[in-house]
Structures are given as C-alpha cells and as structure tokens.
Amino acid sequence: MERVPAPLSAEQRLARLFDDGRPRHVGTGWISGVLGIVLGLLALFAVLCLHFPHYLTLPELRSAYPLGWVRLAIDLGLLAAMALAGLSMLLRRRKALGVAGLALAGAALALGAGGVAIPRGQASAIYLGLDWFVLGVLTTAAIFVPLERAFALRRQQGAFRRGWLTDTQYFFASHVLAQVMSVAVLAPAVAVGEALAVPQAQAAVRSLPVVVQFAAAVLVADLAQYGVHRAFHAVPALWRFHKVHHSVEVMDWLAGSRLHLVDVIVTRGLVLLPLVVLGFDTAAVYAYLALVSFHAVFIHANFAPRRGWLERWIAMPRFHHWHHGAEAEARDVNFAVHLPMIDRWFGTYHMPDGRWPQSYGLAGERAPEGWVRQLVWPLRKG
Ligand SMILES: [Zn+2]
Ligand SMILES: [Zn+2]
C-alpha cells in the first residue's frame, strides 16, 4: 500500500520557500534577508497605523506619539529594509528572502511611507493595537535576540525552531488584542477590587514609600500568581487551558508568549485583584507591570549564564526551564515568576545543582500548531 505523506505544516512550507539549505552565518545573506523582511513588515504596519489610527492604534498611546520622530523612524526603517533586502539578494543564491523584504518595503512606500496625512474623524469604540505590536517587536526582540545569540544555552536550536510560527502568532495576538485584555482583565479587577477594598489597609499601604510599595506589590502579585498557577496545574478543567503553555518543546524568549487566552485573562485578573484591593500607588503597579512583562519573557529565554546566589532569590531561566521540563522530576515544580523563595515556602522548589532539563513539553502529547487551533484545543473532547 502506498503511504500518504503527512501534510506540510505552515512552518515547513515557509522553510521550503525561503531556506535553500545553505549556511546562515554572517556574509551569506540570511541575516540581512530576515532583517529586511522584519523591518519591511514593521514599516508596512506602521504606515497602516498612520492611515487608520482610530482602528489600528491604542488610544492611550495615540496621543503620546512624537509624530515627527515616528515619521522619520518609518522612513529610515523602510530605507534600511530595502538596503538589507538588496544586500541579501546580492549574497544569496535563492532570492526569495530579498524579494519578500523588497515587496513589503515597496508596499509601505506605495502607501505613502512616513508622509501619510493623519485622517480626522471619530475615535472608534473597537480598535486593535497594531502600534503596540510594532513597539513590542522593536523592544523585546531587540533585547532578547542579541542576548540569546551571545549567551545561548542551546546554541544549535536557532531562532526558527519548531513552533516559532505558532509562538509568533501568540506574540502578535497578545499585542494586537490589547483592548480585549483591558476590557476582560483590567476593568473587572478594578471593579471587584474597589468593592472589596478595606480603606484602613489602603491607607496603610499608601503611607509607605513608593519603592517599598513596589517591592511589596511584586511579593503580593507573585503569591497570587503562585496560587493561581498551582490551581491551573491541579484542576483538570484548568489544566486543559494551561497545558497549551506547557506544549512548547523548545525554550526561548518567544516561547513565553504561548498562553491560552483563558489562562491570560484568569491569571492576570486574579493577580491584579489583590493589588487593587490593597490600594497600591499606580506608580508601584505600573513598575510591577513593566517588571513582569520583562521577567516573564526572560525566564523562558535560551540563556545559559547563572549565579548560584542570585538564582536562589531571583527567578533566572534555569528556574523556569525546570517548570517546563518533560522529565518526571520536573512535574509541578517552580510555579513562581519572580521569587523562588515562594516555592521554597510551599515545598515546590526544584533546582538540582547545575543541571538543566533534558527536554521540554508534554510527555507523550503534542499540541496542534497555530494560535487558532490551540485556542479551540482545550474545548475539544478527549
Ligand atoms: Zn505551568
Ligand atoms: Zn512558562
């Protein structure tokens, strides 16, 4: 009987288009080609934001942009994308990378580049955070891509490892759907938190210096996160959603993005709740939010350096990599995001000296690929 070949995944199809199997090191046109595509795409998105600000940008950010600088950045990004795409075409035999970068940059240019006049008009009730996504890539990737290249734990895995396309979709969705997050997380947490607030406790918290409030907010939030996270592991109905996060089989900065919408909404809402109840100063809460958005990415990173004294007190990648380990000893350990001492208090701390897990993921089970398929995966029978 003839065997039917398995259908190619989206990642494999992309690889066929762009990857000719030739080396990827500096001077081969690979890095310039990939950078050209990324910059071309970001420039195109930014130009679309200028055309449709009421639908594609966050109102909180819209009013704060220094428009002159934004326009200059778009034009410089476009020029850089074209130069990099051209360089890749010179250096690489297969021209697909360069052509794609040029096409994206060309589309951004045809749409008016940085010179687009901002339309007047009514603010929209429903909007996407495409600008937030562009800023997210520019800051997060700019920090973590060089960091992982310089200090990789697993040097061979590369940026385009198994599941990268799925995790990129998560990164995109979590930024673009910022309005959903604020409606589903922030609004209920503030409403419930203010109803439960005890004025005396709030007055006591607010009498503390903001730096002390920040430290206390990190502890309170991580305690709440610890409890919610353990519940997501222990309760089967919740585990169905959280196991999406544990389905990553390769760890890097992007892997941390893979969180089911239900997981994100429940966890963030319940972590924010005690901060509102206790009345922390908004400066302390914002500082905590900035920390968690960096730290939650960092603990997933493909990043080898560690210091024994430091990793006892502050969660480093090895601490959270054990949380994702596929081996039996890694089951239900290291639930905290910031402070490993919380796991020591509750007996779930696991840091075998100097070792890292052998492999990651769900033992014996594999998630479907893609954001949409993973969104409905927990809802399916079985
Ligand atoms: Zn977990
Ligand atoms: Zn994780």
XYZ file of C-alpha atoms and ligand atoms in Angstrom:
384
model
C 0.000 0.000 0.000
C 1.211 3.467 -0.808
C 1.849 5.666 2.185
C 0.237 9.096 2.127
C 2.790 11.728 3.176
C 1.787 13.923 6.124
C 0.664 17.413 5.055
C 3.345 20.051 5.442
C 2.997 22.430 8.382
C 2.942 26.192 7.747
C 6.481 26.337 9.111
C 7.694 23.679 6.699
C 6.060 25.466 3.780
C 7.760 28.727 4.747
C 11.075 26.927 5.157
C 10.719 25.459 1.647
C 10.136 28.908 0.236
C 12.983 30.702 1.976
C 15.520 28.139 3.092
C 17.798 26.704 0.434
C 19.773 24.705 2.974
C 22.817 26.931 2.534
C 24.720 28.284 5.542
C 23.161 31.104 7.549
C 26.200 32.709 9.143
C 27.232 36.350 8.636
C 28.010 37.062 4.974
C 25.576 34.524 3.475
C 22.673 36.966 3.030
C 20.468 35.083 5.517
C 20.590 37.579 8.402
C 20.193 40.612 6.090
C 17.291 38.862 4.329
C 15.431 38.058 7.571
C 16.064 41.555 8.970
C 14.849 43.078 5.686
C 11.565 41.164 5.966
C 11.072 42.073 9.632
C 11.786 45.789 9.067
C 9.700 45.843 5.860
C 6.739 44.284 7.674
C 7.028 46.635 10.663
C 7.266 49.657 8.340
C 4.175 48.470 6.447
C 2.245 48.020 9.712
C 3.341 51.465 10.916
C 2.154 53.076 7.652
C -1.202 51.307 8.033
C -1.396 52.771 11.563
C -0.963 56.275 10.084
C -3.782 55.592 7.605
C -6.236 54.085 10.115
C -5.224 55.346 13.561
C -8.722 55.037 15.020
C -8.912 51.321 14.246
C -5.292 50.161 14.470
C -3.717 52.082 17.367
C -4.326 52.221 21.110
C -5.936 55.490 22.280
C -3.602 55.573 25.309
C -0.565 55.634 23.012
C -2.044 57.611 20.108
C -1.983 60.936 21.886
C 1.576 60.463 23.169
C 3.455 59.860 19.905
C 6.022 62.454 18.789
C 4.740 62.294 15.205
C 7.752 63.923 13.558
C 10.070 61.278 15.013
C 7.629 58.480 14.177
C 7.566 59.560 10.517
C 11.367 59.763 10.414
C 11.652 56.300 12.022
C 9.274 54.813 9.438
C 11.236 56.288 6.531
C 14.590 55.167 7.968
C 13.179 51.693 8.673
C 11.964 51.481 5.084
C 15.323 52.505 3.667
C 17.086 50.004 5.921
C 14.664 47.245 4.856
C 15.361 47.939 1.182
C 19.128 48.090 1.697
C 19.138 44.818 3.667
C 16.883 43.065 1.147
C 19.145 44.244 -1.678
C 22.237 43.007 0.172
C 20.612 39.615 0.722
C 19.821 39.352 -2.993
C 23.456 40.025 -3.819
C 24.775 37.475 -1.348
C 22.278 34.618 -1.553
C 21.586 32.338 -4.470
C 17.897 31.961 -3.697
C 16.376 35.437 -3.856
C 13.073 34.727 -2.026
C 14.161 36.432 1.227
C 15.312 39.584 -0.536
C 12.295 39.703 -2.840
C 9.906 39.383 0.123
C 11.684 42.205 2.011
C 11.613 44.453 -1.063
C 7.928 43.679 -1.682
C 6.971 44.610 1.905
C 9.048 47.789 1.835
C 7.653 48.601 -1.638
C 4.086 48.223 -0.360
C 4.837 50.562 2.556
C 6.355 53.089 0.127
C 3.384 52.849 -2.247
C 1.036 53.535 0.668
C 2.821 56.821 1.412
C 5.596 55.767 3.857
C 6.148 58.241 6.722
C 4.402 61.066 4.882
C 0.810 59.872 5.263
C -1.561 62.614 6.444
C -3.415 61.590 9.603
C -7.142 61.440 8.857
C -9.562 63.350 11.023
C -12.576 61.506 12.324
C -14.275 59.924 15.250
C -12.493 57.614 17.650
C -13.679 54.047 17.218
C -15.169 52.013 20.080
C -13.336 48.931 18.871
C -9.667 49.075 17.959
C -6.569 46.911 17.561
C -3.112 47.534 18.982
C -1.059 47.175 15.809
C 1.177 50.017 17.024
C 1.642 48.140 20.320
C 2.763 45.077 18.342
C 5.312 47.122 16.344
C 6.689 48.609 19.578
C 6.667 45.158 21.208
C 8.799 43.641 18.446
C 11.179 46.601 18.382
C 11.825 46.472 22.124
C 11.508 42.779 23.058
C 13.251 41.296 20.029
C 15.919 43.996 20.122
C 16.794 42.993 23.702
C 16.440 39.222 23.560
C 17.655 38.238 20.085
C 21.198 39.606 20.687
C 21.150 38.337 24.304
C 20.311 34.789 23.179
C 22.875 34.887 20.395
C 25.606 35.961 22.828
C 24.725 33.695 25.776
C 22.795 30.754 24.309
C 22.225 27.674 26.456
C 21.476 25.542 23.382
C 23.459 27.083 20.570
C 22.156 24.796 17.848
C 18.442 25.495 18.232
C 18.327 28.782 16.246
C 15.537 31.355 16.007
C 13.425 29.319 13.561
C 12.990 26.291 15.804
C 9.944 24.055 15.904
C 6.841 26.075 16.866
C 8.288 29.538 16.141
C 5.440 30.457 13.818
C 2.804 29.482 16.396
C 4.572 31.493 19.101
C 4.925 34.493 16.777
C 1.147 34.351 16.296
C 0.753 34.434 20.098
C 3.082 37.432 20.349
C 1.067 39.172 17.622
C -2.333 38.333 19.160
C -1.383 39.322 22.696
C -0.353 42.781 21.484
C -2.985 43.392 18.822
C -5.819 42.288 21.145
C -4.783 44.720 23.889
C -8.326 46.100 24.080
C -9.729 42.628 24.817
C -7.183 42.310 27.618
C -8.034 45.627 29.205
C -11.794 45.001 28.958
C -11.552 41.410 30.235
C -8.784 41.864 32.808
C -8.342 45.428 33.977
C -11.970 46.546 34.173
C -13.260 43.582 36.265
C -10.168 43.573 38.516
C -10.591 47.285 39.269
C -14.376 46.987 39.794
C -14.184 43.933 42.089
C -11.035 45.185 43.826
C -12.603 48.530 44.704
C -15.730 46.801 46.023
C -13.594 44.582 48.284
C -11.204 47.330 49.375
C -10.617 47.987 53.080
C -9.924 51.733 53.486
C -7.665 51.259 56.549
C -5.463 48.744 54.729
C -5.277 51.005 51.682
C -4.285 53.969 53.837
C -1.527 51.890 55.473
C -0.177 50.729 52.099
C -0.270 54.243 50.638
C 1.680 55.632 53.593
C 4.693 53.554 52.512
C 7.353 54.979 50.159
C 6.701 54.005 46.522
C 9.874 51.879 46.373
C 8.662 49.791 49.328
C 5.197 49.572 47.751
C 6.807 48.283 44.554
C 8.684 45.526 46.425
C 5.513 44.595 48.316
C 3.496 44.604 45.068
C 5.948 42.135 43.497
C 5.627 39.819 46.517
C 1.819 40.082 46.696
C 1.417 39.617 42.933
C 3.789 36.635 42.818
C 1.989 34.987 45.768
C -1.312 35.397 43.917
C 0.276 34.172 40.690
C 1.703 31.152 42.547
C -1.744 30.162 43.849
C -3.494 30.628 40.506
C -0.703 28.829 38.647
C -0.876 25.822 41.009
C -4.639 25.695 40.543
C -4.128 25.639 36.760
C -1.919 22.559 37.246
C -4.091 20.795 39.834
C -7.626 21.266 38.484
C -8.172 19.187 35.328
C -10.631 21.687 33.776
C -8.000 24.437 34.155
C -5.055 22.266 33.104
C -6.715 21.830 29.678
C -6.049 25.538 29.098
C -2.667 25.813 30.826
C -1.172 22.808 29.071
C -1.085 24.940 25.918
C 1.726 26.893 27.640
C 3.467 23.629 28.516
C 3.259 22.347 24.944
C 6.368 24.336 23.927
C 9.163 21.890 23.173
C 11.894 24.462 22.615
C 12.576 27.233 25.106
C 13.434 30.762 24.079
C 12.145 34.297 24.673
C 9.299 33.808 22.206
C 8.095 30.570 23.851
C 6.809 32.521 26.858
C 4.177 34.139 24.622
C 2.311 30.852 24.243
C -0.536 31.281 26.722
C -4.170 30.414 26.095
C -6.494 33.444 26.207
C -8.401 31.929 29.165
C -5.097 31.387 31.015
C -4.021 35.003 30.418
C -7.357 36.544 31.398
C -7.871 34.482 34.578
C -4.263 34.705 35.755
C -3.731 38.419 35.078
C -7.133 39.339 36.502
C -6.564 37.420 39.749
C -3.000 38.737 40.109
C -4.143 42.323 39.657
C -7.039 41.941 42.097
C -5.051 41.993 45.399
C -3.018 44.954 44.119
C -6.252 46.926 43.652
C -7.741 45.685 46.953
C -4.644 46.800 48.860
C -4.632 50.164 47.084
C -1.038 50.237 45.809
C 0.044 53.508 44.232
C -0.361 53.426 40.432
C 3.376 54.145 40.054
C 4.158 50.937 42.002
C 1.621 48.940 39.955
C 2.987 50.253 36.645
C 6.546 49.460 37.781
C 5.395 45.903 38.628
C 3.707 45.563 35.199
C 6.905 46.718 33.473
C 8.930 44.202 35.522
C 6.602 41.276 34.832
C 6.494 41.966 31.102
C 10.293 41.708 31.017
C 10.795 38.975 33.637
C 8.141 36.602 32.245
C 9.891 36.736 28.873
C 13.381 36.427 30.366
C 12.721 33.224 32.363
C 11.859 31.382 29.130
C 14.963 32.590 27.283
C 17.621 30.365 25.755
C 20.111 31.972 28.133
C 22.820 29.991 29.917
C 24.509 32.332 32.440
C 23.600 31.751 36.066
C 24.903 32.590 39.512
C 24.072 30.263 42.380
C 23.478 33.021 44.941
C 21.382 35.070 42.525
C 19.176 32.276 41.223
C 18.178 31.389 44.786
C 16.495 34.795 45.146
C 15.532 35.910 41.668
C 13.967 33.602 39.077
C 16.513 33.003 36.299
C 15.860 30.954 33.133
C 17.033 27.663 34.756
C 14.342 28.018 37.447
C 11.503 28.283 34.938
C 13.041 25.864 32.438
C 12.590 23.216 35.156
C 8.909 24.185 35.306
C 8.730 23.234 31.602
C 10.861 20.064 31.842
C 9.378 16.926 30.276
C 11.011 14.576 32.799
C 9.143 13.222 35.836
C 11.252 15.183 38.365
C 10.069 18.457 36.730
C 6.374 17.829 37.313
C 4.585 20.534 39.352
C 7.644 22.481 40.493
C 8.797 26.139 40.386
C 5.481 27.943 39.989
C 6.666 31.474 40.857
C 7.582 34.035 38.209
C 9.814 36.373 40.233
C 10.686 34.945 43.655
C 11.876 31.322 44.002
C 11.534 31.616 47.805
C 7.749 31.288 47.392
C 8.305 27.781 46.004
C 10.652 27.052 48.924
C 7.946 28.127 51.411
C 5.407 25.760 49.832
C 7.723 22.833 49.085
C 7.671 23.007 45.281
C 11.240 24.289 44.739
C 13.339 22.180 42.369
C 16.846 23.266 41.376
C 19.111 20.192 41.064
C 22.650 21.520 41.260
C 23.880 22.873 37.968
C 21.662 20.677 35.789
C 19.101 21.803 33.197
C 16.171 19.679 31.969
C 16.935 17.292 29.099
C 13.785 18.172 27.162
C 10.607 20.246 27.380
C 6.927 19.787 26.660
C 4.017 17.498 27.439
C 5.253 13.950 27.850
C 3.502 11.814 25.235
C 1.236 14.533 23.849
C 1.656 17.197 21.198
C -0.485 20.305 20.702
C -1.817 21.233 17.261
C 0.061 24.047 15.540
C -1.218 27.609 15.253
C -2.930 30.122 17.526
C -6.471 29.402 16.340
C -6.146 25.612 16.599
C -4.678 25.964 20.090
C -7.470 28.348 21.078
C -10.099 25.650 20.488
C -7.885 22.696 21.529
C -8.923 22.777 25.245
C -12.596 22.903 24.265
C -12.430 19.725 22.253
C -13.362 16.353 23.734
C -10.673 13.926 24.769
Zn 2.688 25.865 34.497
Zn 6.482 29.218 31.114
